[in-house]
PDB file of C-alpha atoms and ligand atoms in Angstrom:
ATOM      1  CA  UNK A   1       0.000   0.000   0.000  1.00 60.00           C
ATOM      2  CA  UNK A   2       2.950   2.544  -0.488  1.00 83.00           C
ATOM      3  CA  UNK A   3       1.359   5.059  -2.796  1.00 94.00           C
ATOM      4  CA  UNK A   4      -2.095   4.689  -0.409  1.00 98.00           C
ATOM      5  CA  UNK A   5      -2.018   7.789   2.591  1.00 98.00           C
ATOM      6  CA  UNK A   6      -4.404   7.362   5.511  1.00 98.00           C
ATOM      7  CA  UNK A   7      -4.324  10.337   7.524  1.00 98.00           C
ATOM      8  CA  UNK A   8      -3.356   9.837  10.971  1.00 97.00           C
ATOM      9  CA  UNK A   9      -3.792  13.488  12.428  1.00 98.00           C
ATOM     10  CA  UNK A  10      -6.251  14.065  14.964  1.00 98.00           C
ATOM     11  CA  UNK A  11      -8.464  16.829  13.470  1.00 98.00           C
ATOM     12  CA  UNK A  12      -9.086  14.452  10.108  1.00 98.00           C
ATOM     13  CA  UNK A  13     -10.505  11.763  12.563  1.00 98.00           C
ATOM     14  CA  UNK A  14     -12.698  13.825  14.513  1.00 98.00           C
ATOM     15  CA  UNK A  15     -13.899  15.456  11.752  1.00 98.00           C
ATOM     16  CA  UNK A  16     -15.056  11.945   9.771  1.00 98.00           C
ATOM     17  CA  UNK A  17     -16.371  10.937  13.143  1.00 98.00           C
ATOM     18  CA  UNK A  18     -18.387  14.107  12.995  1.00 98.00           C
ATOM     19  CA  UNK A  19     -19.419  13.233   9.159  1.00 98.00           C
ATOM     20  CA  UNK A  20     -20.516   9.688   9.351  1.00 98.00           C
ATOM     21  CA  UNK A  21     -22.519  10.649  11.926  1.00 98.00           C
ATOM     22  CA  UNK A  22     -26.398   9.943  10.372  1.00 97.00           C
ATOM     23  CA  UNK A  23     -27.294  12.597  12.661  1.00 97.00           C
ATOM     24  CA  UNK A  24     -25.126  15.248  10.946  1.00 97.00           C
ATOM     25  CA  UNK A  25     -27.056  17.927   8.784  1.00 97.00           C
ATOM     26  CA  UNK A  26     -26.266  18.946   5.277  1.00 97.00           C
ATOM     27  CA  UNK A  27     -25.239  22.626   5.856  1.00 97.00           C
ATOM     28  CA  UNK A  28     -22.619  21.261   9.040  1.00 98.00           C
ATOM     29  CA  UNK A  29     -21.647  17.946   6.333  1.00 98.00           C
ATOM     30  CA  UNK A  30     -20.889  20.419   3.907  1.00 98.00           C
ATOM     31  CA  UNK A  31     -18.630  22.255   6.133  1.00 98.00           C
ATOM     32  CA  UNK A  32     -17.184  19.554   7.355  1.00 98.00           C
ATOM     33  CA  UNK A  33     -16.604  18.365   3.641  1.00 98.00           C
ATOM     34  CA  UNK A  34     -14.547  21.688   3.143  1.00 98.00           C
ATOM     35  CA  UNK A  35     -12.555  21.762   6.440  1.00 98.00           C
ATOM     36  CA  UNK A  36     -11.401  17.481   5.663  1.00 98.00           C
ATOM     37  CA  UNK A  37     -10.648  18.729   2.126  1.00 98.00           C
ATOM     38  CA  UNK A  38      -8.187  21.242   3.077  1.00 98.00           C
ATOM     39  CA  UNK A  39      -6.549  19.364   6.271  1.00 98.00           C
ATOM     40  CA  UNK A  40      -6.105  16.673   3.434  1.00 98.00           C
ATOM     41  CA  UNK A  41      -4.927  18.774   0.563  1.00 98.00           C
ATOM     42  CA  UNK A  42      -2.236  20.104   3.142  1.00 97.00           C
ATOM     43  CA  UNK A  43      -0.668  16.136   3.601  1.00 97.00           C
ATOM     44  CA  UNK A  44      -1.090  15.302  -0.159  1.00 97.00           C
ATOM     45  CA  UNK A  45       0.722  18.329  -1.607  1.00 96.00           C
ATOM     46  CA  UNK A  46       3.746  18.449   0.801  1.00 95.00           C
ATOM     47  CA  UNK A  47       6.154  16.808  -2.242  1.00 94.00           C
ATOM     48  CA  UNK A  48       5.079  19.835  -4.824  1.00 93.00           C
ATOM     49  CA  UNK A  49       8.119  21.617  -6.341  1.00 95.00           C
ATOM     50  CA  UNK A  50       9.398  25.007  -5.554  1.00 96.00           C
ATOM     51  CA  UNK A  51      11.997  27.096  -6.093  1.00 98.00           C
ATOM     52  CA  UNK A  52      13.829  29.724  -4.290  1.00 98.00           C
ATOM     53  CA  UNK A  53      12.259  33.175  -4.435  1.00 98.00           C
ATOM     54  CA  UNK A  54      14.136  36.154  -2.477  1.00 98.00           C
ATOM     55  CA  UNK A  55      11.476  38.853  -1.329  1.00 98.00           C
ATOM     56  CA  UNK A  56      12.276  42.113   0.078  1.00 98.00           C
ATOM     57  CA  UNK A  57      10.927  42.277   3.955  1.00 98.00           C
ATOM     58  CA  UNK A  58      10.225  45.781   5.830  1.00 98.00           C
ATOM     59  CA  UNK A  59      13.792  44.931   7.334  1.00 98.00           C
ATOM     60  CA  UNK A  60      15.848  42.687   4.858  1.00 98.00           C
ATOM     61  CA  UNK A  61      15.982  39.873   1.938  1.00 98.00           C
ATOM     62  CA  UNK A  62      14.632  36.616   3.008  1.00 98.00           C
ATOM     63  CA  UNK A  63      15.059  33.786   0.940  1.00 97.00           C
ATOM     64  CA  UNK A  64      11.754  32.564   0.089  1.00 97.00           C
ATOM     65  CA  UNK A  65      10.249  29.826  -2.238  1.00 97.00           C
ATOM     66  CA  UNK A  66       7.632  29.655  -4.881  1.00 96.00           C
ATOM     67  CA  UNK A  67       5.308  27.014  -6.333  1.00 95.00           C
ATOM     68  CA  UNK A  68       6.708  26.299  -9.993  1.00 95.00           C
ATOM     69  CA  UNK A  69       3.610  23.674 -11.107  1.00 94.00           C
ATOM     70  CA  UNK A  70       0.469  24.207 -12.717  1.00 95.00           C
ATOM     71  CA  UNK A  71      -2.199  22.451 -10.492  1.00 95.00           C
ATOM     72  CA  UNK A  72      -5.628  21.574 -11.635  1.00 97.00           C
ATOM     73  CA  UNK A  73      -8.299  20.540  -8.995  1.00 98.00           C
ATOM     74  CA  UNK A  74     -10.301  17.893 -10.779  1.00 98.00           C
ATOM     75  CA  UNK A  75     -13.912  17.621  -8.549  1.00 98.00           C
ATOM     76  CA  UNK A  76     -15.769  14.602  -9.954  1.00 98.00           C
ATOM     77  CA  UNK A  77     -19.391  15.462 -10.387  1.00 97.00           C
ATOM     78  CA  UNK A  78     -21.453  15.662  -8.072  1.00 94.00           C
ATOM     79  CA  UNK A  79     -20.244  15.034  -4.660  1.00 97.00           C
ATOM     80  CA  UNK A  80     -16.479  15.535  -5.131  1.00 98.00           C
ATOM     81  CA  UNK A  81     -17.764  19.768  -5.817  1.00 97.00           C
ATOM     82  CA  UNK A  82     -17.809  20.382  -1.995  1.00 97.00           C
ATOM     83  CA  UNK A  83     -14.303  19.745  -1.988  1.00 98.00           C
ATOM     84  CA  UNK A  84     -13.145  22.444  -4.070  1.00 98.00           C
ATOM     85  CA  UNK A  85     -14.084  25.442  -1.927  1.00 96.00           C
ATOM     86  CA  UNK A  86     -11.600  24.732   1.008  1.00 96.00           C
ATOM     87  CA  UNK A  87      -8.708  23.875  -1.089  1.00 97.00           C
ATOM     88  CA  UNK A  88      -9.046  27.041  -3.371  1.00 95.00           C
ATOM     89  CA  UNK A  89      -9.220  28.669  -0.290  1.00 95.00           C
ATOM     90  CA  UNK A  90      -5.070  27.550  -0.176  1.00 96.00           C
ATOM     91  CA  UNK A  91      -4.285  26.838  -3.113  1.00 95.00           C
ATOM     92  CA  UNK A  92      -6.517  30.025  -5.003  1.00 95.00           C
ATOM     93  CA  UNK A  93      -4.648  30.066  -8.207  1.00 94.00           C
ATOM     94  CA  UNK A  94      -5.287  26.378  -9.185  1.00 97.00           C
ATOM     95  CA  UNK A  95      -7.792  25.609 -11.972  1.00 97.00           C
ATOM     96  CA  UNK A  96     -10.987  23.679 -12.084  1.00 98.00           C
ATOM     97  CA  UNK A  97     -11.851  21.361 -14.336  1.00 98.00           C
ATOM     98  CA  UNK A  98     -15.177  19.342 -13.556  1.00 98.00           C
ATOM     99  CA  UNK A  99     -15.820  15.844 -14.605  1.00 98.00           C
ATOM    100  CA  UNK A 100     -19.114  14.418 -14.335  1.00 98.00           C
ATOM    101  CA  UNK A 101     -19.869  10.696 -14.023  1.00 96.00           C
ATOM    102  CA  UNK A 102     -22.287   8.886 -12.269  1.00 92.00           C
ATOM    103  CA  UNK A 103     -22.476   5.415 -11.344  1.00 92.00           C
ATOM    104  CA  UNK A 104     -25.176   3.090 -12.581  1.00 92.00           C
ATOM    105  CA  UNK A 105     -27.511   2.141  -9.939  1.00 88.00           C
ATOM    106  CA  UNK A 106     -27.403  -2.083 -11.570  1.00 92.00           C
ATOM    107  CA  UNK A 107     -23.841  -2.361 -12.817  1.00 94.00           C
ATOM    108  CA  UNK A 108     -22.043   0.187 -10.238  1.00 94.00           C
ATOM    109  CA  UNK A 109     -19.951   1.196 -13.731  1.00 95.00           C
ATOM    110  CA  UNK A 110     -19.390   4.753 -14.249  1.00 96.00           C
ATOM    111  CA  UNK A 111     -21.271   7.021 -16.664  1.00 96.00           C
ATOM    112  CA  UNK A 112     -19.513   9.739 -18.020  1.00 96.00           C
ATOM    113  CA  UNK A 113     -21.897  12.850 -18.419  1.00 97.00           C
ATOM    114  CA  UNK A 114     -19.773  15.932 -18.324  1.00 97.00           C
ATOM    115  CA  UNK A 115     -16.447  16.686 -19.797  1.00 96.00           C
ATOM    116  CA  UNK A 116     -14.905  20.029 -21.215  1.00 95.00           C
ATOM    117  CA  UNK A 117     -11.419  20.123 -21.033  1.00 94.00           C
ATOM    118  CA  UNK A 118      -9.454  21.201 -23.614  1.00 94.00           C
ATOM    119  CA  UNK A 119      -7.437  19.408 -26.370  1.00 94.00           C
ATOM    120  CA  UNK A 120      -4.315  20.701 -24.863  1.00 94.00           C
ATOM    121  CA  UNK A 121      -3.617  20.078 -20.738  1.00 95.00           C
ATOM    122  CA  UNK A 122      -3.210  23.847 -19.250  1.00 96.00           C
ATOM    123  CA  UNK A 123      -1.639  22.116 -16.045  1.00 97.00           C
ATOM    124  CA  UNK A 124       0.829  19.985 -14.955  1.00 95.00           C
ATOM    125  CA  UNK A 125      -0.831  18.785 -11.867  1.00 96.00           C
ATOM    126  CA  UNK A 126      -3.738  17.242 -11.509  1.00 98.00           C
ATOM    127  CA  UNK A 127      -5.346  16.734  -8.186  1.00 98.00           C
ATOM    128  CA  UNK A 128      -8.863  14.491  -8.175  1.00 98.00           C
ATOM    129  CA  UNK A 129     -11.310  15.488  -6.151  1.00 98.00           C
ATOM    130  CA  UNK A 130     -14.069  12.733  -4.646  1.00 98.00           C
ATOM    131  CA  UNK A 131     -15.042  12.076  -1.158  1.00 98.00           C
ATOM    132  CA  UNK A 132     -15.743   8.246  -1.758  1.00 98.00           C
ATOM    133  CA  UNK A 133     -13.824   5.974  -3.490  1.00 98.00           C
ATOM    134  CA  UNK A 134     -16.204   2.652  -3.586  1.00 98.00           C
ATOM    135  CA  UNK A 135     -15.526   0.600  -6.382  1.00 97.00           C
ATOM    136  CA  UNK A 136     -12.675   2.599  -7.717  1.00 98.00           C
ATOM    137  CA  UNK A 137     -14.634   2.913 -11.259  1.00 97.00           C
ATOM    138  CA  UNK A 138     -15.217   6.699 -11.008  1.00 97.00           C
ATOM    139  CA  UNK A 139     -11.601   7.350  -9.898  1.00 98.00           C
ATOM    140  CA  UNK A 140      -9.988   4.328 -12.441  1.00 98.00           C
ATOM    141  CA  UNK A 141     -12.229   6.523 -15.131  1.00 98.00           C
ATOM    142  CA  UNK A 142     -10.855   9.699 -14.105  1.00 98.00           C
ATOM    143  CA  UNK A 143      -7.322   9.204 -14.202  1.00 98.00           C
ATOM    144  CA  UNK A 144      -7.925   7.680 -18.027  1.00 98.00           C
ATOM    145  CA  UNK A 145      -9.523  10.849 -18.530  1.00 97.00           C
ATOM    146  CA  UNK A 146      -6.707  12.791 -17.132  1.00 98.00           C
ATOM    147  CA  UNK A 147      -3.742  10.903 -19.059  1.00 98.00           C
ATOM    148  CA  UNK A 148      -5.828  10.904 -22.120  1.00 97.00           C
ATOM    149  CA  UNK A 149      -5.857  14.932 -21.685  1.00 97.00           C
ATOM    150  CA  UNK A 150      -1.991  14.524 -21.394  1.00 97.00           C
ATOM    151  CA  UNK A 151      -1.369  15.262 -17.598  1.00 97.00           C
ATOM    152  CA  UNK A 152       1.448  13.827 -16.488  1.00 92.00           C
ATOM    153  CA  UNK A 153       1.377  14.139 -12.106  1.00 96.00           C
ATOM    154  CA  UNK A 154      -1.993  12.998 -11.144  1.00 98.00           C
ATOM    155  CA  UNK A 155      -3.167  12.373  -7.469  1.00 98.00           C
ATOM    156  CA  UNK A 156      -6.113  11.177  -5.725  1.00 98.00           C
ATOM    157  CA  UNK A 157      -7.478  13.284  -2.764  1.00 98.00           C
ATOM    158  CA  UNK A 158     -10.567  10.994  -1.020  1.00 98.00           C
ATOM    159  CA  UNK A 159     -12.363  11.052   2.451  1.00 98.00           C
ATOM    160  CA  UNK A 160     -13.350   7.783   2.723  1.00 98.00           C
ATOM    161  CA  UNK A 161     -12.144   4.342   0.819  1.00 98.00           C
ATOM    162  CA  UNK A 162     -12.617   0.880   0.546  1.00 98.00           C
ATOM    163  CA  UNK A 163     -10.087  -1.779   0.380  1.00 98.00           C
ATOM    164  CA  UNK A 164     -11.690  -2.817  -2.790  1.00 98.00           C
ATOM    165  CA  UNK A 165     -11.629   0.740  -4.819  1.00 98.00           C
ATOM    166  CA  UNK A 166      -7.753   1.022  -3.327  1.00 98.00           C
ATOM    167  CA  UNK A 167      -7.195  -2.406  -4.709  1.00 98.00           C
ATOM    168  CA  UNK A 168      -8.800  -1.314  -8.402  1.00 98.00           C
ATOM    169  CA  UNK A 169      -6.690   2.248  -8.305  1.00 98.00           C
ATOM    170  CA  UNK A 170      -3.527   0.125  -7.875  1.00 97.00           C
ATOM    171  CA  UNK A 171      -3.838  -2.149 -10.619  1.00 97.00           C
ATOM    172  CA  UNK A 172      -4.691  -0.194 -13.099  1.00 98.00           C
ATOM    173  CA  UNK A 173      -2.754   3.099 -12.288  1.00 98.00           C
ATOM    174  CA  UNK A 174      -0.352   2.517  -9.644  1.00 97.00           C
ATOM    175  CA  UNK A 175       1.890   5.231  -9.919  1.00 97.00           C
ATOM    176  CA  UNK A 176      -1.063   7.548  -8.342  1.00 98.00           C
ATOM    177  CA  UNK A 177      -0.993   8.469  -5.321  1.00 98.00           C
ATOM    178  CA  UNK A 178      -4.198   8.251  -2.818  1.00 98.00           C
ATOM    179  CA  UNK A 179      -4.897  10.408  -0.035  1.00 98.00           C
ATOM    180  CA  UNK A 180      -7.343   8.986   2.521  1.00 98.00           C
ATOM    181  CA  UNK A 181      -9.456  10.176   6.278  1.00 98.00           C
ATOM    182  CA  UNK A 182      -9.982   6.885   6.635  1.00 98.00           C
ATOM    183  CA  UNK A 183      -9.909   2.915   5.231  1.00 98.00           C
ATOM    184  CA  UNK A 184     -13.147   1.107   5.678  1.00 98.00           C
ATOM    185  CA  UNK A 185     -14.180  -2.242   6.235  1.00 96.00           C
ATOM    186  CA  UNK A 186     -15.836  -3.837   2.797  1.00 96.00           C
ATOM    187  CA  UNK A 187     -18.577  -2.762  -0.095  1.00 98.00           C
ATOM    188  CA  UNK A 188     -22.013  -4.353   0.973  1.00 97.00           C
ATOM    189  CA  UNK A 189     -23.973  -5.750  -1.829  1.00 95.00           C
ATOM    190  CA  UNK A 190     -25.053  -1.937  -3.647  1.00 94.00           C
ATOM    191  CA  UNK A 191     -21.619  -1.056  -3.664  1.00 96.00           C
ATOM    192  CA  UNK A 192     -22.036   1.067  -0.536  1.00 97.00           C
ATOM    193  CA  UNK A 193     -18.786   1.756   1.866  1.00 98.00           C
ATOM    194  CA  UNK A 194     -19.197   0.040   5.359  1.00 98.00           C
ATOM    195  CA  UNK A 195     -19.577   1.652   7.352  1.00 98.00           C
ATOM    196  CA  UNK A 196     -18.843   4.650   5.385  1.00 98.00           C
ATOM    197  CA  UNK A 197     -20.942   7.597   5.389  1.00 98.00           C
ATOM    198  CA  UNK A 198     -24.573   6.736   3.322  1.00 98.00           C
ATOM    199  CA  UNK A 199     -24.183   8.873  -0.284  1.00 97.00           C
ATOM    200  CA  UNK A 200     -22.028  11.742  -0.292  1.00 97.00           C
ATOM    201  CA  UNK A 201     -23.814  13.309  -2.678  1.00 96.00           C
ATOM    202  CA  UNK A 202     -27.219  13.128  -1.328  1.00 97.00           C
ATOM    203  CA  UNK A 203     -25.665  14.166   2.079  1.00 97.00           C
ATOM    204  CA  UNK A 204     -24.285  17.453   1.104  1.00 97.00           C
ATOM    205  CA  UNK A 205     -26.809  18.636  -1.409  1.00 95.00           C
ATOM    206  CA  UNK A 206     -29.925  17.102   0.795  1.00 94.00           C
ATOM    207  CA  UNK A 207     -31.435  15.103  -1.579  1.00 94.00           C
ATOM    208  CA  UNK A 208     -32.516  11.533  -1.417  1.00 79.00           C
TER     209      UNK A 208
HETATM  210  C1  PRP B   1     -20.397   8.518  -5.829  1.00 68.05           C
HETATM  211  C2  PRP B   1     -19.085   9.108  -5.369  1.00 68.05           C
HETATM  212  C3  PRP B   1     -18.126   8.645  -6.415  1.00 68.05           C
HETATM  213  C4  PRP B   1     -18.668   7.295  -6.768  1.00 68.05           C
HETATM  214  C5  PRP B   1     -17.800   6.291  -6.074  1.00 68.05           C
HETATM  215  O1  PRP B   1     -20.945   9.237  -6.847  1.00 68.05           O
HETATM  216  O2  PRP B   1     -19.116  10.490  -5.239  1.00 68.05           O
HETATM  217  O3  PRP B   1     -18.066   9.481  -7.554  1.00 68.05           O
HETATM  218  O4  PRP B   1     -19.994   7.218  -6.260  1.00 68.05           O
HETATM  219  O5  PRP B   1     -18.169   5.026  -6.439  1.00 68.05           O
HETATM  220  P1  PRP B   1     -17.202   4.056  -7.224  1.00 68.05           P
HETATM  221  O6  PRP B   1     -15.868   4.120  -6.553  1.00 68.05           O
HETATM  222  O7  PRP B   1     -17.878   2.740  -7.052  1.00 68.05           O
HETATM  223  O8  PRP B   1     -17.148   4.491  -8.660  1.00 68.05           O
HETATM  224  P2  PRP B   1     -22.397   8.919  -7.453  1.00 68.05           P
HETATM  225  O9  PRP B   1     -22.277   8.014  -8.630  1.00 68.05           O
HETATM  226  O10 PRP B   1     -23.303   8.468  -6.359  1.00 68.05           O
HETATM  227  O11 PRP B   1     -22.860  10.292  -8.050  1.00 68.05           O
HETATM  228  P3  PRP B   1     -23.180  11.672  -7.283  1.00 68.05           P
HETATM  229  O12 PRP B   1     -21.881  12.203  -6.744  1.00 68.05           O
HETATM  230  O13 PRP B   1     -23.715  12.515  -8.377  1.00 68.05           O
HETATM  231  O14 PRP B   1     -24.184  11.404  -6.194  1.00 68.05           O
HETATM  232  N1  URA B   2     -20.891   6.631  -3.186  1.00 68.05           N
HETATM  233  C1  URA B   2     -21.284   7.175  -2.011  1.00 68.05           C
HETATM  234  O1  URA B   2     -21.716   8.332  -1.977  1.00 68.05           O
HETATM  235  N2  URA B   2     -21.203   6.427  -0.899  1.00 68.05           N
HETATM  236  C2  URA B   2     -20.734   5.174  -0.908  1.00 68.05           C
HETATM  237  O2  URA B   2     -20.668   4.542   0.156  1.00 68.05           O
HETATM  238  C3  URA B   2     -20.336   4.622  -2.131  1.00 68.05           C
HETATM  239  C4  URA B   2     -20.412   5.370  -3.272  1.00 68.05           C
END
């Protein structure tokens, strides 16, 4: 499991206790959503490149550092939206480029609905954004997508996983890293994380 990172700091796990929690609202899920996102962003992006900057102080030079890589956050439609807000929040010059896919309710295959990027890539980082990774189909899909667009760097930024989407992820791309809250148990029959959270999707924008 080498390219697979569970978080082990505190706040992450109390806030995914706080999330699977049925008793949890949408408006506090979907801040909860945003605050995970950007705890998580914060592990997953500590190997990004930089190079030296000097900037003038009030007082002296310091020697500095910039970010020299083009980052795209890649939300996959709908659930993996809510993460975007709290990683712009850090990372506010990144791009976003939606995918939208849906799994079908009888095969648990993804269905690709939405898709505009360009011919060219306009970044040399990709970061996937999805709070569940199930299966794995969505997030196998979306990294074809991404290498099919040309990207090069891709990552996987989760909340919640199952041993059996991990498993798929690593197979078929496992140069790709995947950030994790937390590893679950199994998938019960509908493809459902146990014990998981119920649908992300439903849970943040209140429907179903
Ligand atoms: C959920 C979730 C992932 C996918 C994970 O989306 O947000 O995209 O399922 O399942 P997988 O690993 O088995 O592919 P869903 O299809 O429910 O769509 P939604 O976000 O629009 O609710
Ligand atoms: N999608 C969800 O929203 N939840 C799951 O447990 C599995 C897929």
């Amino acid at each position: 499991m080498s390219n697979v990172f569970p978080s082990s700091h505190p706040l992450v796990a109390h806030k995914v206790t706080l999330l699977r929690d049925i008793a949890t609202e949408p408006k506090k899920f979907r801040g909860l959503i945003r605050e995970i996102s950007a705890l998580l962003i914060y592990e997953a992006t500590a190997d990004l490149l930089v190079q030296s900057k000097n900037v003038q102080t009030p007082l002296d030079i310091a020697q500095g550092a910039e970010l020299v890589e083009k980052f795209g956050l890649v939300p996959i439609l709908r659930a993996g939206l809510g993460m975007v807000e709290g990683i712009w929040e850090l990372m506010p010059s990144a791009e976003v480029w939606h995918i939208g896919l849906y799994r079908d309710e009888r095969t648990l295959k993804p269905v690709e609905y939405y898709n505009k990027l360009p011919i060219e890539p306009t970044v040399s980082v990709c970061i996937i954004l999805d709070p569940m990774l199930a299966t794995g189909g969505s997030a196998v899909a979306t990294v074809d997508i991404l290498k099919r667009w040309g990207v090069k760097k891709i990552k996987y930024v989760g909340i919640i996983g199952a041993p059996e989407g991990i498993k798929l992820m690593q197979q078929n791309h496992p140069e790709v890293p995947i950030h994790l809250a937390a590893i679950d148990n199994h998938l019960n029959e509908h493809g459902y994380i146990i014990p998981g959270l119920g649908d992300a999707g439903d849970r943040q924008f209140g429907t179903g």
